[in-house]
mmCIF file with all atom_site columns, C-alpha atoms in Angstrom:
data_model
loop_
_atom_site.group_PDB
_atom_site.id
_atom_site.type_symbol
_atom_site.label_atom_id
_atom_site.label_alt_id
_atom_site.label_comp_id
_atom_site.label_asym_id
_atom_site.label_entity_id
_atom_site.label_seq_id
_atom_site.pdbx_PDB_ins_code
_atom_site.Cartn_x
_atom_site.Cartn_y
_atom_site.Cartn_z
_atom_site.occupancy
_atom_site.B_iso_or_equiv
_atom_site.pdbx_formal_charge
_atom_site.auth_seq_id
_atom_site.auth_comp_id
_atom_site.auth_asym_id
_atom_site.auth_atom_id
_atom_site.pdbx_PDB_model_num
ATOM 1   C CA . MET D 1 1   ? 7.698  295.940 57.909 1.00 38.00 ? 1   MET D CA 1
ATOM 2   C CA . THR D 1 2   ? 8.692  292.686 60.313 1.00 41.00 ? 2   THR D CA 1
ATOM 3   C CA . SER D 1 3   ? 11.150 292.704 62.124 1.00 44.00 ? 3   SER D CA 1
ATOM 4   C CA . ASP D 1 4   ? 12.296 289.615 59.621 1.00 46.00 ? 4   ASP D CA 1
ATOM 5   C CA . SER D 1 5   ? 13.221 292.254 57.182 1.00 46.00 ? 5   SER D CA 1
ATOM 6   C CA . LEU D 1 6   ? 14.934 294.081 59.415 1.00 44.00 ? 6   LEU D CA 1
ATOM 7   C CA . VAL D 1 7   ? 17.328 291.718 60.028 1.00 48.00 ? 7   VAL D CA 1
ATOM 8   C CA . GLU D 1 8   ? 17.274 291.336 56.844 1.00 52.00 ? 8   GLU D CA 1
ATOM 9   C CA . GLN D 1 9   ? 18.971 294.934 55.779 1.00 45.00 ? 9   GLN D CA 1
ATOM 10  C CA . VAL D 1 10  ? 20.567 294.753 58.448 1.00 50.00 ? 10  VAL D CA 1
ATOM 11  C CA . ALA D 1 11  ? 21.958 291.202 56.768 1.00 52.00 ? 11  ALA D CA 1
ATOM 12  C CA . GLN D 1 12  ? 22.842 293.991 53.973 1.00 48.00 ? 12  GLN D CA 1
ATOM 13  C CA . LEU D 1 13  ? 24.909 296.219 55.716 1.00 49.00 ? 13  LEU D CA 1
ATOM 14  C CA . GLU D 1 14  ? 24.595 298.939 53.854 1.00 50.00 ? 14  GLU D CA 1
ATOM 15  C CA . LYS D 1 15  ? 21.232 299.855 54.794 1.00 54.00 ? 15  LYS D CA 1
ATOM 16  C CA . PHE D 1 16  ? 21.493 300.347 58.496 1.00 58.00 ? 16  PHE D CA 1
ATOM 17  C CA . GLY D 1 17  ? 21.632 303.574 58.272 1.00 57.00 ? 17  GLY D CA 1
ATOM 18  C CA . GLU D 1 18  ? 18.056 303.090 56.713 1.00 60.00 ? 18  GLU D CA 1
ATOM 19  C CA . VAL D 1 19  ? 16.620 301.612 59.220 1.00 58.00 ? 19  VAL D CA 1
ATOM 20  C CA . LEU D 1 20  ? 18.431 304.002 61.472 1.00 57.00 ? 20  LEU D CA 1
ATOM 21  C CA . LYS D 1 21  ? 16.719 307.458 60.982 1.00 58.00 ? 21  LYS D CA 1
ATOM 22  C CA . LYS D 1 22  ? 13.206 304.849 60.794 1.00 57.00 ? 22  LYS D CA 1
ATOM 23  C CA . GLY D 1 23  ? 12.340 305.273 64.457 1.00 55.00 ? 23  GLY D CA 1
ATOM 24  C CA . GLN D 1 24  ? 8.695  303.898 63.934 1.00 55.00 ? 24  GLN D CA 1
ATOM 25  C CA . ASP D 1 25  ? 10.363 300.643 62.091 1.00 74.00 ? 25  ASP D CA 1
ATOM 26  C CA . ALA D 1 26  ? 13.025 300.356 65.543 1.00 77.00 ? 26  ALA D CA 1
ATOM 27  C CA . ARG D 1 27  ? 10.468 300.504 68.175 1.00 82.00 ? 27  ARG D CA 1
ATOM 28  C CA . GLU D 1 28  ? 8.222  297.975 65.690 1.00 79.00 ? 28  GLU D CA 1
ATOM 29  C CA . PHE D 1 29  ? 11.518 295.650 65.819 1.00 80.00 ? 29  PHE D CA 1
ATOM 30  C CA . PHE D 1 30  ? 12.110 295.802 69.918 1.00 85.00 ? 30  PHE D CA 1
ATOM 31  C CA . ARG D 1 31  ? 8.801  294.650 70.266 1.00 82.00 ? 31  ARG D CA 1
ATOM 32  C CA . ARG D 1 32  ? 8.635  291.771 68.447 1.00 81.00 ? 32  ARG D CA 1
ATOM 33  C CA . ASN D 1 33  ? 11.996 290.504 70.414 1.00 77.00 ? 33  ASN D CA 1
ATOM 34  C CA . HIS D 1 34  ? 13.084 289.893 73.282 1.00 78.00 ? 34  HIS D CA 1
ATOM 35  C CA . PHE D 1 35  ? 16.422 290.590 75.229 1.00 85.00 ? 35  PHE D CA 1
ATOM 36  C CA . THR D 1 36  ? 18.003 287.112 75.681 1.00 85.00 ? 36  THR D CA 1
ATOM 37  C CA . ASP D 1 37  ? 20.330 287.109 78.656 1.00 87.00 ? 37  ASP D CA 1
ATOM 38  C CA . GLY D 1 38  ? 23.389 287.825 75.973 1.00 87.00 ? 38  GLY D CA 1
ATOM 39  C CA . LEU D 1 39  ? 22.031 289.828 74.553 1.00 88.00 ? 39  LEU D CA 1
ATOM 40  C CA . LYS D 1 40  ? 20.846 291.952 78.215 1.00 89.00 ? 40  LYS D CA 1
ATOM 41  C CA . ARG D 1 41  ? 24.452 291.699 79.201 1.00 91.00 ? 41  ARG D CA 1
ATOM 42  C CA . LEU D 1 42  ? 26.249 292.760 75.800 1.00 93.00 ? 42  LEU D CA 1
ATOM 43  C CA . VAL D 1 43  ? 23.678 296.162 75.955 1.00 93.00 ? 43  VAL D CA 1
ATOM 44  C CA . GLU D 1 44  ? 24.514 297.079 79.147 1.00 93.00 ? 44  GLU D CA 1
ATOM 45  C CA . GLN D 1 45  ? 28.049 296.289 79.105 1.00 94.00 ? 45  GLN D CA 1
ATOM 46  C CA . GLY D 1 46  ? 27.699 298.765 75.454 1.00 95.00 ? 46  GLY D CA 1
ATOM 47  C CA . LEU D 1 47  ? 26.210 301.394 76.928 1.00 95.00 ? 47  LEU D CA 1
ATOM 48  C CA . ALA D 1 48  ? 28.070 302.092 79.452 1.00 94.00 ? 48  ALA D CA 1
ATOM 49  C CA . ARG D 1 49  ? 31.078 301.884 77.555 1.00 96.00 ? 49  ARG D CA 1
ATOM 50  C CA . LEU D 1 50  ? 29.501 304.651 75.700 1.00 97.00 ? 50  LEU D CA 1
ATOM 51  C CA . ALA D 1 51  ? 28.975 306.811 78.581 1.00 95.00 ? 51  ALA D CA 1
ATOM 52  C CA . GLY D 1 52  ? 32.238 306.476 80.127 1.00 94.00 ? 52  GLY D CA 1
ATOM 53  C CA . ARG D 1 53  ? 31.340 304.659 82.862 1.00 93.00 ? 53  ARG D CA 1
ATOM 54  C CA . SER D 1 54  ? 33.624 300.964 82.395 1.00 94.00 ? 54  SER D CA 1
ATOM 55  C CA . GLU D 1 55  ? 36.608 300.102 80.746 1.00 95.00 ? 55  GLU D CA 1
ATOM 56  C CA . GLN D 1 56  ? 35.370 297.627 78.620 1.00 95.00 ? 56  GLN D CA 1
ATOM 57  C CA . GLY D 1 57  ? 35.839 298.879 74.587 1.00 96.00 ? 57  GLY D CA 1
ATOM 58  C CA . SER D 1 58  ? 35.430 295.307 72.915 1.00 95.00 ? 58  SER D CA 1
ATOM 59  C CA . PHE D 1 59  ? 32.816 292.779 73.051 1.00 93.00 ? 59  PHE D CA 1
ATOM 60  C CA . TYR D 1 60  ? 32.779 289.741 70.703 1.00 88.00 ? 60  TYR D CA 1
ATOM 61  C CA . LEU D 1 61  ? 29.926 287.425 69.370 1.00 85.00 ? 61  LEU D CA 1
ATOM 62  C CA . THR D 1 62  ? 29.310 284.112 69.221 1.00 75.00 ? 62  THR D CA 1
ATOM 63  C CA . GLN D 1 63  ? 26.609 282.174 68.532 1.00 60.00 ? 63  GLN D CA 1
ATOM 64  C CA . ALA D 1 64  ? 26.500 280.316 71.760 1.00 48.00 ? 64  ALA D CA 1
ATOM 65  C CA . MET D 1 65  ? 25.274 284.461 73.540 1.00 50.00 ? 65  MET D CA 1
ATOM 66  C CA . GLY D 1 66  ? 22.261 283.516 71.875 1.00 47.00 ? 66  GLY D CA 1
ATOM 67  C CA . GLY D 1 67  ? 20.276 286.127 70.208 1.00 50.00 ? 67  GLY D CA 1
ATOM 68  C CA . GLY D 1 68  ? 21.707 286.278 66.890 1.00 75.00 ? 68  GLY D CA 1
ATOM 69  C CA . LYS D 1 69  ? 24.626 288.235 66.184 1.00 79.00 ? 69  LYS D CA 1
ATOM 70  C CA . THR D 1 70  ? 22.608 290.386 63.427 1.00 75.00 ? 70  THR D CA 1
ATOM 71  C CA . HIS D 1 71  ? 19.589 291.395 65.798 1.00 79.00 ? 71  HIS D CA 1
ATOM 72  C CA . SER D 1 72  ? 22.250 291.990 68.502 1.00 86.00 ? 72  SER D CA 1
ATOM 73  C CA . LEU D 1 73  ? 24.339 294.571 66.033 1.00 86.00 ? 73  LEU D CA 1
ATOM 74  C CA . LEU D 1 74  ? 21.106 295.993 65.602 1.00 85.00 ? 74  LEU D CA 1
ATOM 75  C CA . ALA D 1 75  ? 19.353 295.760 69.248 1.00 88.00 ? 75  ALA D CA 1
ATOM 76  C CA . ILE D 1 76  ? 22.948 297.704 70.288 1.00 92.00 ? 76  ILE D CA 1
ATOM 77  C CA . GLY D 1 77  ? 23.475 300.099 67.193 1.00 91.00 ? 77  GLY D CA 1
ATOM 78  C CA . LEU D 1 78  ? 19.659 300.817 67.120 1.00 90.00 ? 78  LEU D CA 1
ATOM 79  C CA . LEU D 1 79  ? 19.782 302.016 71.067 1.00 92.00 ? 79  LEU D CA 1
ATOM 80  C CA . ALA D 1 80  ? 23.137 303.404 71.060 1.00 94.00 ? 80  ALA D CA 1
ATOM 81  C CA . ALA D 1 81  ? 21.683 306.055 68.495 1.00 91.00 ? 81  ALA D CA 1
ATOM 82  C CA . ASP D 1 82  ? 18.630 306.802 70.133 1.00 89.00 ? 82  ASP D CA 1
ATOM 83  C CA . ALA D 1 83  ? 18.442 308.078 73.339 1.00 90.00 ? 83  ALA D CA 1
ATOM 84  C CA . LYS D 1 84  ? 14.796 308.653 73.591 1.00 89.00 ? 84  LYS D CA 1
ATOM 85  C CA . LEU D 1 85  ? 14.415 304.954 72.740 1.00 89.00 ? 85  LEU D CA 1
ATOM 86  C CA . ARG D 1 86  ? 16.537 303.757 74.923 1.00 90.00 ? 86  ARG D CA 1
ATOM 87  C CA . LYS D 1 87  ? 14.226 305.353 78.091 1.00 88.00 ? 87  LYS D CA 1
ATOM 88  C CA . GLU D 1 88  ? 11.595 303.506 76.043 1.00 88.00 ? 88  GLU D CA 1
ATOM 89  C CA . VAL D 1 89  ? 12.506 300.320 75.691 1.00 88.00 ? 89  VAL D CA 1
ATOM 90  C CA . LEU D 1 90  ? 15.446 299.785 78.822 1.00 87.00 ? 90  LEU D CA 1
ATOM 91  C CA . SER D 1 91  ? 14.927 300.092 82.067 1.00 76.00 ? 91  SER D CA 1
ATOM 92  C CA . SER D 1 92  ? 15.600 303.429 84.452 1.00 66.00 ? 92  SER D CA 1
ATOM 93  C CA . ASN D 1 93  ? 18.864 302.115 85.592 1.00 61.00 ? 93  ASN D CA 1
ATOM 94  C CA . GLN D 1 94  ? 20.030 300.543 81.593 1.00 65.00 ? 94  GLN D CA 1
ATOM 95  C CA . ALA D 1 95  ? 18.276 303.920 79.793 1.00 58.00 ? 95  ALA D CA 1
ATOM 96  C CA . ASN D 1 96  ? 20.542 306.074 82.529 1.00 59.00 ? 96  ASN D CA 1
ATOM 97  C CA . THR D 1 97  ? 22.986 306.536 80.371 1.00 74.00 ? 97  THR D CA 1
ATOM 98  C CA . ASP D 1 98  ? 24.564 310.431 79.866 1.00 76.00 ? 98  ASP D CA 1
ATOM 99  C CA . PHE D 1 99  ? 25.246 309.807 76.413 1.00 89.00 ? 99  PHE D CA 1
ATOM 100 C CA . GLY D 1 100 ? 22.411 311.564 73.892 1.00 90.00 ? 100 GLY D CA 1
ATOM 101 C CA . SER D 1 101 ? 23.074 309.459 70.144 1.00 92.00 ? 101 SER D CA 1
ATOM 102 C CA . ALA D 1 102 ? 26.484 307.818 70.081 1.00 95.00 ? 102 ALA D CA 1
ATOM 103 C CA . LYS D 1 103 ? 28.304 307.568 66.595 1.00 94.00 ? 103 LYS D CA 1
ATOM 104 C CA . VAL D 1 104 ? 27.280 304.615 64.963 1.00 93.00 ? 104 VAL D CA 1
ATOM 105 C CA . VAL D 1 105 ? 29.849 303.032 62.101 1.00 93.00 ? 105 VAL D CA 1
ATOM 106 C CA . ILE D 1 106 ? 29.141 299.717 60.738 1.00 88.00 ? 106 ILE D CA 1
ATOM 107 C CA . VAL D 1 107 ? 31.492 297.560 58.504 1.00 90.00 ? 107 VAL D CA 1
ATOM 108 C CA . SER D 1 108 ? 30.194 294.553 56.147 1.00 88.00 ? 108 SER D CA 1
ATOM 109 C CA . GLY D 1 109 ? 34.119 292.223 55.754 1.00 89.00 ? 109 GLY D CA 1
ATOM 110 C CA . LEU D 1 110 ? 31.569 290.424 52.724 1.00 87.00 ? 110 LEU D CA 1
ATOM 111 C CA . GLN D 1 111 ? 32.522 295.243 51.398 1.00 89.00 ? 111 GLN D CA 1
ATOM 112 C CA . SER D 1 112 ? 36.133 294.724 49.419 1.00 92.00 ? 112 SER D CA 1
ATOM 113 C CA . PRO D 1 113 ? 36.705 299.276 50.297 1.00 95.00 ? 113 PRO D CA 1
ATOM 114 C CA . GLU D 1 114 ? 39.423 300.429 48.152 1.00 96.00 ? 114 GLU D CA 1
ATOM 115 C CA . ASN D 1 115 ? 40.690 302.671 50.555 1.00 97.00 ? 115 ASN D CA 1
ATOM 116 C CA . LEU D 1 116 ? 40.300 299.846 53.345 1.00 97.00 ? 116 LEU D CA 1
ATOM 117 C CA . LEU D 1 117 ? 39.020 298.162 56.517 1.00 97.00 ? 117 LEU D CA 1
ATOM 118 C CA . TRP D 1 118 ? 40.696 301.235 57.789 1.00 98.00 ? 118 TRP D CA 1
ATOM 119 C CA . GLY D 1 119 ? 39.998 303.512 55.626 1.00 98.00 ? 119 GLY D CA 1
ATOM 120 C CA . HIS D 1 120 ? 36.415 302.885 55.788 1.00 96.00 ? 120 HIS D CA 1
ATOM 121 C CA . ILE D 1 121 ? 35.654 303.004 59.699 1.00 97.00 ? 121 ILE D CA 1
ATOM 122 C CA . ALA D 1 122 ? 37.665 306.472 59.363 1.00 98.00 ? 122 ALA D CA 1
ATOM 123 C CA . GLU D 1 123 ? 35.519 307.186 56.297 1.00 96.00 ? 123 GLU D CA 1
ATOM 124 C CA . LYS D 1 124 ? 32.269 306.362 58.100 1.00 93.00 ? 124 LYS D CA 1
ATOM 125 C CA . ALA D 1 125 ? 33.345 307.752 61.585 1.00 96.00 ? 125 ALA D CA 1
ATOM 126 C CA . GLY D 1 126 ? 33.135 310.914 59.688 1.00 96.00 ? 126 GLY D CA 1
ATOM 127 C CA . ARG D 1 127 ? 36.852 311.698 60.601 1.00 97.00 ? 127 ARG D CA 1
ATOM 128 C CA . PRO D 1 128 ? 38.601 309.992 57.093 1.00 98.00 ? 128 PRO D CA 1
ATOM 129 C CA . GLU D 1 129 ? 42.191 312.062 56.918 1.00 98.00 ? 129 GLU D CA 1
ATOM 130 C CA . PRO D 1 130 ? 44.261 310.017 59.856 1.00 98.00 ? 130 PRO D CA 1
ATOM 131 C CA . MET D 1 131 ? 44.580 307.198 57.788 1.00 98.00 ? 131 MET D CA 1
ATOM 132 C CA . ALA D 1 132 ? 44.159 308.629 54.464 1.00 98.00 ? 132 ALA D CA 1
ATOM 133 C CA . ARG D 1 133 ? 48.432 308.488 53.861 1.00 97.00 ? 133 ARG D CA 1
ATOM 134 C CA . PHE D 1 134 ? 47.601 304.171 55.083 1.00 98.00 ? 134 PHE D CA 1
ATOM 135 C CA . TRP D 1 135 ? 46.291 303.523 51.912 1.00 98.00 ? 135 TRP D CA 1
ATOM 136 C CA . ARG D 1 136 ? 46.143 306.030 49.172 1.00 96.00 ? 136 ARG D CA 1
ATOM 137 C CA . ASN D 1 137 ? 49.774 305.362 48.234 1.00 92.00 ? 137 ASN D CA 1
ATOM 138 C CA . GLY D 1 138 ? 49.624 302.025 49.112 1.00 95.00 ? 138 GLY D CA 1
ATOM 139 C CA . ALA D 1 139 ? 48.358 299.524 51.580 1.00 97.00 ? 139 ALA D CA 1
ATOM 140 C CA . LYS D 1 140 ? 50.312 300.429 55.288 1.00 97.00 ? 140 LYS D CA 1
ATOM 141 C CA . THR D 1 141 ? 49.243 299.862 58.846 1.00 97.00 ? 141 THR D CA 1
ATOM 142 C CA . PRO D 1 142 ? 48.131 302.751 60.446 1.00 98.00 ? 142 PRO D CA 1
ATOM 143 C CA . GLY D 1 143 ? 48.963 302.710 64.219 1.00 98.00 ? 143 GLY D CA 1
ATOM 144 C CA . VAL D 1 144 ? 47.263 303.081 67.803 1.00 98.00 ? 144 VAL D CA 1
ATOM 145 C CA . ASP D 1 145 ? 47.798 307.210 66.832 1.00 98.00 ? 145 ASP D CA 1
ATOM 146 C CA . GLU D 1 146 ? 45.798 307.861 64.539 1.00 99.00 ? 146 GLU D CA 1
ATOM 147 C CA . TRP D 1 147 ? 43.093 304.682 65.498 1.00 99.00 ? 147 TRP D CA 1
ATOM 148 C CA . ALA D 1 148 ? 42.338 307.327 68.661 1.00 99.00 ? 148 ALA D CA 1
ATOM 149 C CA . ALA D 1 149 ? 42.624 310.135 66.081 1.00 99.00 ? 149 ALA D CA 1
ATOM 150 C CA . VAL D 1 150 ? 39.934 308.731 64.388 1.00 99.00 ? 150 VAL D CA 1
ATOM 151 C CA . LEU D 1 151 ? 37.539 307.485 66.731 1.00 98.00 ? 151 LEU D CA 1
ATOM 152 C CA . GLY D 1 152 ? 38.156 310.584 68.909 1.00 98.00 ? 152 GLY D CA 1
ATOM 153 C CA . THR D 1 153 ? 36.411 311.394 72.770 1.00 96.00 ? 153 THR D CA 1
ATOM 154 C CA . GLU D 1 154 ? 32.801 311.331 72.150 1.00 97.00 ? 154 GLU D CA 1
ATOM 155 C CA . PRO D 1 155 ? 30.558 307.849 72.386 1.00 97.00 ? 155 PRO D CA 1
ATOM 156 C CA . ILE D 1 156 ? 31.618 306.259 69.763 1.00 98.00 ? 156 ILE D CA 1
ATOM 157 C CA . LEU D 1 157 ? 30.232 302.345 68.733 1.00 97.00 ? 157 LEU D CA 1
ATOM 158 C CA . VAL D 1 158 ? 31.365 300.468 66.138 1.00 97.00 ? 158 VAL D CA 1
ATOM 159 C CA . LEU D 1 159 ? 30.463 297.409 64.460 1.00 94.00 ? 159 LEU D CA 1
ATOM 160 C CA . LEU D 1 160 ? 32.027 295.260 62.967 1.00 92.00 ? 160 LEU D CA 1
ATOM 161 C CA . ASP D 1 161 ? 30.442 292.172 60.491 1.00 87.00 ? 161 ASP D CA 1
ATOM 162 C CA . GLU D 1 162 ? 31.615 288.967 59.256 1.00 85.00 ? 162 GLU D CA 1
ATOM 163 C CA . LEU D 1 163 ? 35.867 289.828 59.436 1.00 88.00 ? 163 LEU D CA 1
ATOM 164 C CA . PRO D 1 164 ? 36.705 285.946 58.862 1.00 88.00 ? 164 PRO D CA 1
ATOM 165 C CA . SER D 1 165 ? 35.893 286.871 55.316 1.00 88.00 ? 165 SER D CA 1
ATOM 166 C CA . TYR D 1 166 ? 37.878 289.975 54.747 1.00 92.00 ? 166 TYR D CA 1
ATOM 167 C CA . LEU D 1 167 ? 41.084 288.390 56.292 1.00 92.00 ? 167 LEU D CA 1
ATOM 168 C CA . GLN D 1 168 ? 40.403 284.993 54.093 1.00 91.00 ? 168 GLN D CA 1
ATOM 169 C CA . MET D 1 169 ? 40.441 287.569 50.616 1.00 93.00 ? 169 MET D CA 1
ATOM 170 C CA . ALA D 1 170 ? 43.592 289.557 52.519 1.00 95.00 ? 170 ALA D CA 1
ATOM 171 C CA . GLN D 1 171 ? 45.369 287.165 52.537 1.00 93.00 ? 171 GLN D CA 1
ATOM 172 C CA . GLY D 1 172 ? 45.645 286.014 48.971 1.00 94.00 ? 172 GLY D CA 1
ATOM 173 C CA . GLU D 1 173 ? 46.368 289.535 47.943 1.00 96.00 ? 173 GLU D CA 1
ATOM 174 C CA . PRO D 1 174 ? 50.014 290.154 48.470 1.00 97.00 ? 174 PRO D CA 1
ATOM 175 C CA . VAL D 1 175 ? 51.658 293.431 49.128 1.00 97.00 ? 175 VAL D CA 1
ATOM 176 C CA . GLY D 1 176 ? 55.355 293.613 49.204 1.00 95.00 ? 176 GLY D CA 1
ATOM 177 C CA . SER D 1 177 ? 56.878 290.547 51.385 1.00 96.00 ? 177 SER D CA 1
ATOM 178 C CA . THR D 1 178 ? 53.409 290.786 53.106 1.00 97.00 ? 178 THR D CA 1
ATOM 179 C CA . THR D 1 179 ? 49.911 290.395 52.567 1.00 97.00 ? 179 THR D CA 1
ATOM 180 C CA . LEU D 1 180 ? 46.509 292.871 53.337 1.00 97.00 ? 180 LEU D CA 1
ATOM 181 C CA . GLY D 1 181 ? 45.546 290.455 55.111 1.00 95.00 ? 181 GLY D CA 1
ATOM 182 C CA . ASP D 1 182 ? 49.250 290.393 57.942 1.00 95.00 ? 182 ASP D CA 1
ATOM 183 C CA . LEU D 1 183 ? 48.398 294.337 57.788 1.00 97.00 ? 183 LEU D CA 1
ATOM 184 C CA . THR D 1 184 ? 44.380 294.010 58.391 1.00 96.00 ? 184 THR D CA 1
ATOM 185 C CA . ILE D 1 185 ? 45.161 292.246 62.023 1.00 94.00 ? 185 ILE D CA 1
ATOM 186 C CA . GLY D 1 186 ? 47.909 294.382 62.543 1.00 95.00 ? 186 GLY D CA 1
ATOM 187 C CA . SER D 1 187 ? 45.363 297.035 62.048 1.00 97.00 ? 187 SER D CA 1
ATOM 188 C CA . LEU D 1 188 ? 42.671 295.498 64.222 1.00 95.00 ? 188 LEU D CA 1
ATOM 189 C CA . GLU D 1 189 ? 45.015 295.159 66.900 1.00 95.00 ? 189 GLU D CA 1
ATOM 190 C CA . ARG D 1 190 ? 46.515 298.526 67.044 1.00 97.00 ? 190 ARG D CA 1
ATOM 191 C CA . LEU D 1 191 ? 42.315 299.836 66.845 1.00 98.00 ? 191 LEU D CA 1
ATOM 192 C CA . PHE D 1 192 ? 41.876 297.592 70.513 1.00 96.00 ? 192 PHE D CA 1
ATOM 193 C CA . ASN D 1 193 ? 45.525 298.632 71.856 1.00 96.00 ? 193 ASN D CA 1
ATOM 194 C CA . ALA D 1 194 ? 43.903 302.332 70.915 1.00 98.00 ? 194 ALA D CA 1
ATOM 195 C CA . LEU D 1 195 ? 40.971 301.817 73.140 1.00 98.00 ? 195 LEU D CA 1
ATOM 196 C CA . ASP D 1 196 ? 42.059 302.212 76.203 1.00 97.00 ? 196 ASP D CA 1
ATOM 197 C CA . ARG D 1 197 ? 42.626 306.169 74.974 1.00 98.00 ? 197 ARG D CA 1
ATOM 198 C CA . CYS D 1 198 ? 39.132 306.316 73.790 1.00 98.00 ? 198 CYS D CA 1
ATOM 199 C CA . PRO D 1 199 ? 37.036 305.570 77.090 1.00 97.00 ? 199 PRO D CA 1
ATOM 200 C CA . ARG D 1 200 ? 33.854 306.141 75.384 1.00 97.00 ? 200 ARG D CA 1
ATOM 201 C CA . ALA D 1 201 ? 34.873 303.683 72.639 1.00 98.00 ? 201 ALA D CA 1
ATOM 202 C CA . CYS D 1 202 ? 32.642 300.622 72.124 1.00 98.00 ? 202 CYS D CA 1
ATOM 203 C CA . VAL D 1 203 ? 34.317 298.417 69.164 1.00 97.00 ? 203 VAL D CA 1
ATOM 204 C CA . VAL D 1 204 ? 31.214 294.701 68.627 1.00 95.00 ? 204 VAL D CA 1
ATOM 205 C CA . VAL D 1 205 ? 32.733 291.930 66.278 1.00 92.00 ? 205 VAL D CA 1
ATOM 206 C CA . THR D 1 206 ? 31.006 288.730 65.608 1.00 86.00 ? 206 THR D CA 1
ATOM 207 C CA . ASN D 1 207 ? 32.808 285.883 64.146 1.00 72.00 ? 207 ASN D CA 1
ATOM 208 C CA . LEU D 1 208 ? 30.090 282.421 64.573 1.00 50.00 ? 208 LEU D CA 1
ATOM 209 C CA . LYS D 1 209 ? 32.286 279.449 65.970 1.00 51.00 ? 209 LYS D CA 1
ATOM 210 C CA . ASP D 1 210 ? 30.641 277.758 62.347 1.00 48.00 ? 210 ASP D CA 1
ATOM 211 C CA . ASP D 1 211 ? 32.163 280.492 60.002 1.00 48.00 ? 211 ASP D CA 1
ATOM 212 C CA . PHE D 1 212 ? 32.504 278.864 56.499 1.00 42.00 ? 212 PHE D CA 1
ATOM 213 C CA . TYR D 1 213 ? 36.024 281.179 56.534 1.00 44.00 ? 213 TYR D CA 1
ATOM 214 C CA . LEU D 1 214 ? 37.703 279.157 59.115 1.00 47.00 ? 214 LEU D CA 1
ATOM 215 C CA . ASP D 1 215 ? 41.520 280.358 58.251 1.00 54.00 ? 215 ASP D CA 1
ATOM 216 C CA . GLY D 1 216 ? 40.674 283.684 59.044 1.00 54.00 ? 216 GLY D CA 1
ATOM 217 C CA . SER D 1 217 ? 37.779 283.147 61.773 1.00 49.00 ? 217 SER D CA 1
ATOM 218 C CA . GLY D 1 218 ? 41.491 281.630 63.808 1.00 52.00 ? 218 GLY D CA 1
ATOM 219 C CA . GLN D 1 219 ? 43.997 284.657 62.797 1.00 54.00 ? 219 GLN D CA 1
ATOM 220 C CA . LEU D 1 220 ? 41.931 287.592 65.131 1.00 52.00 ? 220 LEU D CA 1
ATOM 221 C CA . LYS D 1 221 ? 42.314 287.351 68.628 1.00 47.00 ? 221 LYS D CA 1
ATOM 222 C CA . LEU D 1 222 ? 40.157 289.113 71.403 1.00 46.00 ? 222 LEU D CA 1
#
């Protein structure tokens, strides 16, 4: 499998788990692709967060960082999930992280999950219960407590791709006197606030500056 086909799989995000399970494909990816300065910073700082050694829990990717956002998601996701791969790929000072395999949750804004964005993230994190009452009987914005319960205290990497697309769609769905888009923005704000209580949780958001969904792009401020 070529690195290009790996990237295509990640672009389809639902197949990301399949790539994570194929160690040989992951090693082929790192043999064929080099680390840009931006990707080096993301990996170094993101892994430090997962190891509990950094206060920065959120990262916002744009085209300016170089290397492509999909490559960046794939690289940090593979490295976070596989301690052995980290030792093979990274320099000794970067690979010396004291966590084994982080849980990796990757969500595409091109999807419209029935359990909404927050329920979907919680389900993929393996902790759906805290979010169930915020979507099952109608959309409601979860709070910091619920997000902290989902993220927990163990290393967890949440990759959010194409959020402007989801926000654009959600703004057109009324929920009482507001919209699903407004509720989603409130939920995301609380997600980032919860990072202060979850010192080994890391969230990476992608959003290209020239994204087609310009209205949605302007709504999420990190």
